[in-house]
Tab-separated table of C-alpha atoms in Angstrom:
chain	number	residue	atom	x	y	z
A	232	MET	CA	0.000	0.000	0.000
A	233	PHE	CA	1.302	3.450	-0.922
A	234	GLU	CA	1.780	5.415	2.310
A	235	HIS	CA	3.912	8.392	1.305
A	236	GLU	CA	2.547	11.877	1.891
A	237	ARG	CA	4.074	13.367	-1.227
A	238	VAL	CA	6.221	12.251	-4.153
A	239	VAL	CA	7.496	14.564	-6.879
A	240	VAL	CA	9.299	13.431	-10.024
A	241	ARG	CA	10.436	15.865	-12.669
A	242	LYS	CA	12.923	16.292	-15.472
A	243	GLY	CA	15.581	18.769	-14.393
A	244	SER	CA	15.483	21.904	-16.504
A	245	ARG	CA	19.297	22.243	-16.508
A	246	SER	CA	20.531	18.649	-16.491
A	247	GLY	CA	17.668	16.815	-18.157
A	248	LEU	CA	17.940	14.119	-15.460
A	249	PRO	CA	15.043	12.681	-13.450
A	250	VAL	CA	14.987	14.437	-10.071
A	251	ILE	CA	12.916	12.789	-7.337
A	252	VAL	CA	11.809	13.812	-3.848
A	253	ALA	CA	9.812	11.339	-1.753
A	254	ILE	CA	8.272	12.462	1.547
A	255	HIS	CA	7.014	9.566	3.621
A	256	SER	CA	6.112	11.702	6.645
A	257	THR	CA	6.671	15.303	7.673
A	258	GLY	CA	6.881	14.966	11.447
A	259	GLU	CA	6.915	18.069	13.656
A	260	ARG	CA	9.849	19.759	11.910
A	261	GLY	CA	9.435	18.621	8.317
A	262	ALA	CA	10.917	15.651	6.498
A	263	ALA	CA	14.654	15.118	6.174
A	264	GLY	CA	16.856	12.639	4.370
A	265	GLY	CA	19.873	12.504	2.128
A	266	CYS	CA	20.299	13.088	-1.588
A	267	ARG	CA	21.360	9.973	-3.461
A	268	MET	CA	23.039	10.502	-6.838
A	269	ARG	CA	23.764	7.307	-8.728
A	270	ARG	CA	23.281	5.558	-12.025
A	271	TYR	CA	20.224	3.365	-12.545
A	272	PRO	CA	19.177	1.097	-15.425
A	273	ASP	CA	15.865	2.988	-15.419
A	274	TRP	CA	14.680	6.120	-13.591
A	275	ARG	CA	11.916	4.038	-12.000
A	276	ASP	CA	14.618	2.177	-10.087
A	277	GLY	CA	15.630	5.525	-8.636
A	278	LEU	CA	12.013	6.196	-7.694
A	279	GLU	CA	11.813	2.829	-5.934
A	280	ASP	CA	14.999	3.691	-4.050
A	281	ALA	CA	13.563	7.042	-2.975
A	282	LEU	CA	10.316	5.487	-1.747
A	283	ARG	CA	12.039	2.777	0.294
A	284	LEU	CA	14.627	5.091	1.758
A	285	ALA	CA	12.110	7.788	2.691
A	286	GLU	CA	10.073	5.267	4.648
A	287	ALA	CA	13.216	3.990	6.357
A	288	MET	CA	14.048	7.564	7.382
A	289	THR	CA	10.663	7.907	9.070
A	290	TYR	CA	11.406	4.943	11.312
A	291	LYS	CA	15.039	5.949	11.803
A	292	PHE	CA	14.004	9.312	13.258
A	293	ALA	CA	11.082	7.893	15.217
A	294	ALA	CA	12.963	4.964	16.731
A	295	VAL	CA	15.416	7.348	18.409
A	296	GLY	CA	12.776	9.937	19.320
A	297	ARG	CA	13.702	12.704	16.859
A	298	PRO	CA	10.898	15.072	15.729
A	299	TYR	CA	11.503	14.814	11.991
A	300	GLY	CA	9.691	12.942	9.252
A	301	GLY	CA	11.259	10.724	6.644
A	302	GLY	CA	12.198	11.902	3.183
A	303	LYS	CA	14.717	11.134	0.472
A	304	SER	CA	15.841	12.646	-2.800
A	305	VAL	CA	17.334	10.857	-5.774
A	306	ILE	CA	19.055	12.163	-8.873
A	307	ALA	CA	18.721	9.234	-11.266
A	308	ALA	CA	21.517	9.265	-13.825
A	309	PRO	CA	21.251	6.865	-16.779
A	310	GLU	CA	24.007	4.277	-17.076
A	311	GLY	CA	26.773	5.210	-19.462
A	312	VAL	CA	25.592	8.803	-20.018
A	313	GLU	CA	27.707	11.812	-19.044
A	314	PHE	CA	25.895	14.615	-17.225
A	315	ASP	CA	26.517	17.998	-15.617
A	316	ARG	CA	26.767	17.284	-11.898
A	317	ARG	CA	26.335	20.877	-10.766
A	318	ALA	CA	23.300	21.322	-13.006
A	319	ALA	CA	21.708	18.202	-11.522
A	320	LEU	CA	22.252	19.451	-7.966
A	321	GLU	CA	20.777	22.841	-8.841
A	322	ASP	CA	17.740	21.109	-10.371
A	323	LEU	CA	17.210	19.289	-7.092
A	324	ALA	CA	17.679	22.527	-5.137
A	325	ASP	CA	14.943	24.186	-7.210
A	326	LEU	CA	12.528	21.415	-6.319
A	327	ILE	CA	13.419	21.475	-2.613
A	328	GLU	CA	12.903	25.238	-2.505
A	329	GLU	CA	9.489	24.878	-4.143
A	330	LEU	CA	8.479	22.426	-1.406
A	331	GLY	CA	8.806	25.298	1.066
A	332	GLY	CA	10.467	23.497	3.949
A	333	ALA	CA	8.486	20.265	3.753
A	334	TYR	CA	11.767	18.459	2.990
A	335	SER	CA	15.423	19.177	3.737
A	336	THR	CA	18.301	17.260	2.205
A	337	ALA	CA	21.814	16.160	3.194
A	338	PRO	CA	24.596	14.029	1.662
A	339	ASP	CA	23.954	10.381	0.847
A	340	VAL	CA	25.443	7.861	-1.579
A	341	GLY	CA	27.071	9.794	-4.414
A	342	THR	CA	26.932	13.224	-2.784
A	343	THR	CA	29.152	15.150	-0.346
A	344	PRO	CA	29.031	18.114	2.042
A	345	GLU	CA	30.608	20.154	-0.762
A	346	ASP	CA	27.629	19.305	-2.976
A	347	MET	CA	25.382	20.716	-0.260
A	348	VAL	CA	27.097	24.088	-0.747
A	349	ILE	CA	25.773	24.112	-4.326
A	350	ILE	CA	22.266	23.299	-3.096
A	351	LYS	CA	22.571	25.962	-0.387
A	352	GLY	CA	23.051	28.531	-3.152
A	353	ILE	CA	19.365	28.048	-4.044
A	354	THR	CA	17.635	26.810	-0.890
A	355	ASP	CA	18.222	26.963	2.868
A	356	HIS	CA	16.656	23.534	3.388
A	357	VAL	CA	19.917	21.629	3.569
A	358	TYR	CA	22.041	19.983	6.279
A	359	CYS	CA	25.673	18.855	6.595
A	360	LEU	CA	27.378	21.804	4.983
A	361	PRO	CA	31.172	21.763	5.515
A	362	GLU	CA	32.185	23.289	8.828
A	363	GLU	CA	33.782	26.267	7.116
A	364	HIS	CA	30.338	27.021	5.670
A	365	GLY	CA	28.642	26.823	9.068
A	366	GLY	CA	27.484	23.203	8.998
A	367	ALA	CA	28.368	20.023	10.866
A	368	GLY	CA	30.167	18.447	7.929
A	369	SER	CA	29.819	14.812	6.977
A	370	SER	CA	27.650	12.613	9.196
A	371	SER	CA	29.640	9.483	8.284
A	372	ARG	CA	31.845	9.321	11.368
A	373	PRO	CA	28.990	10.031	13.803
A	374	THR	CA	27.061	7.259	12.037
A	375	ALA	CA	30.022	4.911	12.503
A	376	ILE	CA	30.222	5.864	16.191
A	377	GLY	CA	26.533	5.052	16.553
A	378	VAL	CA	27.000	1.653	14.890
A	379	TYR	CA	29.915	0.964	17.232
A	380	ALA	CA	27.673	1.717	20.222
A	381	ALA	CA	25.005	-0.582	18.766
A	382	LEU	CA	27.579	-3.343	18.294
A	383	LYS	CA	28.746	-3.084	21.892
A	384	ALA	CA	25.203	-3.208	23.254
A	385	ALA	CA	24.186	-6.114	21.023
A	386	ALA	CA	27.347	-8.057	21.871
A	387	ARG	CA	26.565	-7.639	25.568
A	388	HIS	CA	23.077	-9.008	24.941
A	389	VAL	CA	24.183	-11.984	22.835
A	390	PHE	CA	27.573	-12.916	24.311
A	391	GLY	CA	27.252	-11.670	27.881
A	392	ASP	CA	29.814	-8.856	27.626
A	393	ASP	CA	30.538	-6.041	25.209
A	394	THR	CA	34.186	-6.883	24.570
A	395	LEU	CA	34.865	-7.012	20.836
A	396	ALA	CA	38.561	-7.841	21.151
A	397	GLY	CA	39.126	-11.269	19.630
A	398	ARG	CA	35.660	-11.409	18.116
A	399	ARG	CA	35.553	-12.594	14.523
A	400	ILE	CA	33.708	-9.784	12.704
A	401	VAL	CA	32.822	-9.658	8.998
A	402	ILE	CA	32.361	-6.178	7.505
A	403	ILE	CA	31.057	-5.967	3.947
A	404	GLY	CA	31.465	-2.401	2.708
A	405	LEU	CA	34.437	-0.183	3.605
A	406	GLY	CA	32.991	3.154	2.549
A	407	SER	CA	32.509	6.339	4.529
A	408	VAL	CA	30.887	4.493	7.450
A	409	GLY	CA	32.265	0.960	7.140
A	410	GLY	CA	35.852	2.210	6.869
A	411	PRO	CA	35.923	4.231	10.114
A	412	LEU	CA	33.996	1.457	11.863
A	413	ALA	CA	36.601	-1.093	10.762
A	414	GLU	CA	39.337	1.163	12.122
A	415	SER	CA	37.629	1.364	15.526
A	416	LEU	CA	37.111	-2.395	15.687
A	417	ALA	CA	40.698	-3.094	14.676
A	418	ALA	CA	41.897	-0.717	17.391
A	419	GLU	CA	39.916	-2.735	19.940
A	420	GLY	CA	41.519	-5.947	18.755
A	421	ALA	CA	38.714	-7.537	16.752
A	422	GLN	CA	39.602	-10.198	14.189
A	423	LEU	CA	38.368	-8.566	10.992
A	424	LEU	CA	37.283	-10.112	7.710
A	425	VAL	CA	36.359	-7.402	5.220
A	426	GLY	CA	35.154	-7.031	1.643
A	427	ASP	CA	34.130	-4.328	-0.800
A	428	VAL	CA	33.290	-4.109	-4.502
A	429	ASP	CA	36.086	-1.528	-4.722
A	430	GLU	CA	39.359	-3.428	-4.940
A	431	GLY	CA	41.101	-0.235	-3.884
A	432	LYS	CA	39.817	-0.860	-0.355
A	433	ARG	CA	42.319	-3.712	-0.032
A	434	ALA	CA	44.866	-1.130	1.058
A	435	LEU	CA	42.754	-0.313	4.121
A	436	ALA	CA	42.271	-4.013	4.824
A	437	ASP	CA	46.029	-4.573	4.704
A	438	ARG	CA	46.703	-1.593	6.962
A	439	LEU	CA	44.238	-2.961	9.527
A	440	GLY	CA	45.580	-6.510	9.299
A	441	ALA	CA	42.194	-7.727	8.094
A	442	THR	CA	41.476	-10.768	5.930
A	443	TRP	CA	39.952	-9.903	2.550
A	444	VAL	CA	36.638	-11.602	1.697
A	445	GLU	CA	36.045	-12.216	-2.007
A	446	GLU	CA	32.358	-13.108	-1.774
A	447	GLY	CA	29.706	-14.251	0.653
A	448	VAL	CA	29.766	-14.024	4.442
A	449	PRO	CA	32.122	-16.506	6.140
A	450	PRO	CA	31.296	-17.957	9.574
A	451	ALA	CA	31.874	-15.367	12.296
A	452	ASP	CA	30.659	-13.950	15.586
A	453	ILE	CA	29.190	-10.794	14.016
A	454	PHE	CA	28.227	-9.763	10.488
A	455	VAL	CA	28.257	-6.028	9.747
A	456	PRO	CA	26.425	-5.098	6.494
A	457	ALA	CA	27.895	-1.712	5.598
A	458	ALA	CA	27.351	-1.449	1.848
A	459	VAL	CA	24.101	-1.467	-0.122
A	460	GLY	CA	20.738	-2.719	1.119
A	461	GLY	CA	18.937	-5.948	0.323
A	462	VAL	CA	21.716	-8.178	1.659
A	463	LEU	CA	19.448	-10.214	3.933
A	464	SER	CA	17.148	-12.366	1.820
A	465	PRO	CA	15.649	-15.815	2.464
A	466	GLU	CA	18.489	-17.280	0.400
A	467	SER	CA	21.323	-15.420	2.117
A	468	VAL	CA	19.928	-15.910	5.623
A	469	ALA	CA	19.785	-19.663	5.058
A	470	LYS	CA	23.571	-19.606	4.540
A	471	LEU	CA	24.501	-17.278	7.413
A	472	GLU	CA	26.625	-18.780	10.166
A	473	VAL	CA	26.690	-15.877	12.609
A	474	PRO	CA	24.748	-15.314	15.841
A	475	LEU	CA	24.581	-11.509	15.479
A	476	VAL	CA	24.003	-9.037	12.620
A	477	VAL	CA	24.470	-5.293	13.196
A	478	GLY	CA	25.315	-2.787	10.502
A	479	PRO	CA	24.717	0.629	8.941
A	480	ALA	CA	23.484	-0.382	5.473
A	481	ASN	CA	19.945	0.868	4.887
A	482	ASN	CA	17.064	-1.490	4.036
A	483	GLN	CA	19.010	-4.658	4.754
A	484	LEU	CA	15.977	-6.954	4.586
A	485	THR	CA	14.592	-7.779	1.152
A	486	GLU	CA	11.198	-8.090	2.849
A	487	PRO	CA	9.982	-7.780	6.475
A	488	SER	CA	9.397	-11.531	6.791
A	489	VAL	CA	13.168	-12.062	6.650
A	490	ALA	CA	13.252	-10.799	10.258
A	491	ASP	CA	11.259	-13.908	11.204
A	492	LEU	CA	13.673	-16.151	9.300
A	493	LEU	CA	16.598	-14.634	11.182
A	494	ALA	CA	14.857	-15.253	14.498
A	495	GLU	CA	14.012	-18.837	13.525
A	496	ARG	CA	17.699	-19.477	12.886
A	497	GLY	CA	18.654	-17.963	16.235
A	498	ILE	CA	20.338	-14.951	14.650
A	499	VAL	CA	19.898	-11.649	16.489
A	500	TRP	CA	19.452	-8.768	14.037
A	501	VAL	CA	19.569	-5.165	15.168
A	502	PRO	CA	17.239	-3.199	12.868
A	503	ASP	CA	19.276	-1.059	10.486
A	504	PHE	CA	17.236	2.073	11.110
A	505	VAL	CA	18.344	1.964	14.754
A	506	ALA	CA	21.972	0.963	14.264
A	507	SER	CA	22.535	3.616	11.584
A	508	ALA	CA	20.789	6.515	13.363
A	509	GLY	CA	23.987	8.250	14.488
A	510	GLY	CA	23.942	10.760	11.662
A	511	VAL	CA	20.313	11.784	12.132
A	512	ILE	CA	21.015	12.340	15.830
A	513	TYR	CA	24.317	14.186	15.444
A	514	VAL	CA	23.492	16.646	12.660
A	515	PRO	CA	20.282	18.159	14.118
A	516	ALA	CA	21.944	18.203	17.540
A	517	ARG	CA	24.724	20.383	16.102
A	518	GLU	CA	22.895	22.437	13.495
A	519	VAL	CA	19.463	22.893	15.099
A	520	GLU	CA	19.904	22.351	18.836
A	521	GLY	CA	23.310	24.057	19.026
A	522	LEU	CA	25.190	21.298	20.864
A	523	ASP	CA	28.952	21.151	20.533
A	524	HIS	CA	30.727	18.169	18.971
A	525	GLU	CA	31.264	16.150	22.149
A	526	ALA	CA	27.763	16.749	23.484
A	527	ALA	CA	26.271	15.663	20.157
A	528	LEU	CA	28.400	12.498	20.145
A	529	ALA	CA	27.177	11.715	23.660
A	530	GLU	CA	23.649	11.737	22.239
A	531	VAL	CA	24.778	9.415	19.429
A	532	ARG	CA	26.259	6.899	21.856
A	533	ARG	CA	22.863	6.519	23.512
A	534	ILE	CA	21.967	4.347	20.528
A	535	GLY	CA	23.473	1.589	22.647
A	536	ASP	CA	20.760	2.127	25.253
A	537	SER	CA	18.086	1.996	22.540
A	538	VAL	CA	19.476	-1.290	21.224
A	539	THR	CA	19.519	-2.798	24.702
A	540	ARG	CA	15.887	-1.854	25.318
A	541	ILE	CA	14.776	-3.190	21.927
A	542	LEU	CA	16.527	-6.538	22.329
A	543	GLN	CA	15.291	-6.967	25.900
A	544	THR	CA	11.739	-6.150	24.809
A	545	ALA	CA	11.969	-8.625	21.920
A	546	ASP	CA	13.048	-11.385	24.302
A	547	ARG	CA	10.480	-10.515	26.945
A	548	GLU	CA	7.538	-10.307	24.550
A	549	GLY	CA	8.589	-13.110	22.220
A	550	VAL	CA	8.768	-10.889	19.130
A	551	THR	CA	11.517	-10.073	16.657
A	552	PRO	CA	13.785	-7.058	17.205
A	553	LEU	CA	12.147	-5.552	14.120
A	554	GLU	CA	8.697	-5.743	15.729
A	555	ALA	CA	10.047	-4.313	18.978
A	556	ALA	CA	11.780	-1.421	17.205
A	557	MET	CA	8.748	-0.653	15.056
A	558	ALA	CA	6.576	-0.549	18.176
A	559	VAL	CA	8.935	2.018	19.730
A	560	ALA	CA	8.918	4.073	16.525
A	561	ARG	CA	5.130	4.029	16.206
A	562	ALA	CA	4.694	5.000	19.846
A	563	ASN	CA	7.051	7.940	19.362
A	564	MET	CA	5.200	9.008	16.218
A	565	ARG	CA	1.883	8.934	18.083
A	566	GLY	CA	3.439	10.927	20.902
């Protein structure tokens, strides 16, 4: 069933590219969510991405008690076609400005804080400007810090203590969040197995003393999905040999019923919209609430408390962590 409040798709007047804004919910302070710029076989694939991600943002904000709704923007570039990047960003900025504050954007896959400066030239409804432009900069490291807190809390729940030293941890995706997370885990003494579609990430793996994974998820204590979504399907879950899955990739489940399959196999899964909420906590804390860096990070680290409550509730009520987290999010939205 289509639940989004508003979806706008248009052809950019400068770039000629499909520009999409999906607003799943507006919340008390409008919808927020990143701008994804990537190549798609068809613009409708970009629309599907925007719809899924906007909904995920609603629950990401709600699960950690933030008063924003979920939105997402996508600039859908055709495969194999060159385009004017600045023109595409300005086309998106035009659309955001026309929405009058209903949606504010930020960096996502394919965009950077520097790109937000271009958007800021047309609309004020933008987050994560570089610090020299008055913003909080990239939310990647705060997101990684939040995932780290989620990992510690989940490890305590599953293994009895939150020590990650010596734990065999698989990280798939060494990008702007997975890379810093891998560094933190290596510093704690975790035994890392890592993989990425970018062979250039092998240099980071070597520096961290990690084992490179060519494909699949080898047996481990913890699996950290940190790349694209859709990695947990009925087929992949049937092959998983890990007791715990925690990671920042959005929309990890191919369908909600996969949460039941994970539970049936005795695998504890921390919902992605909770584990990856560090950025949506940190940026408003800095740019709207006026907290300094350390105070905002203290808020991010409370994700660990949220994970503990969700997993304890799931055990107590005999439901999946997904059901427990969704119940928290819905209660917050009603409140």
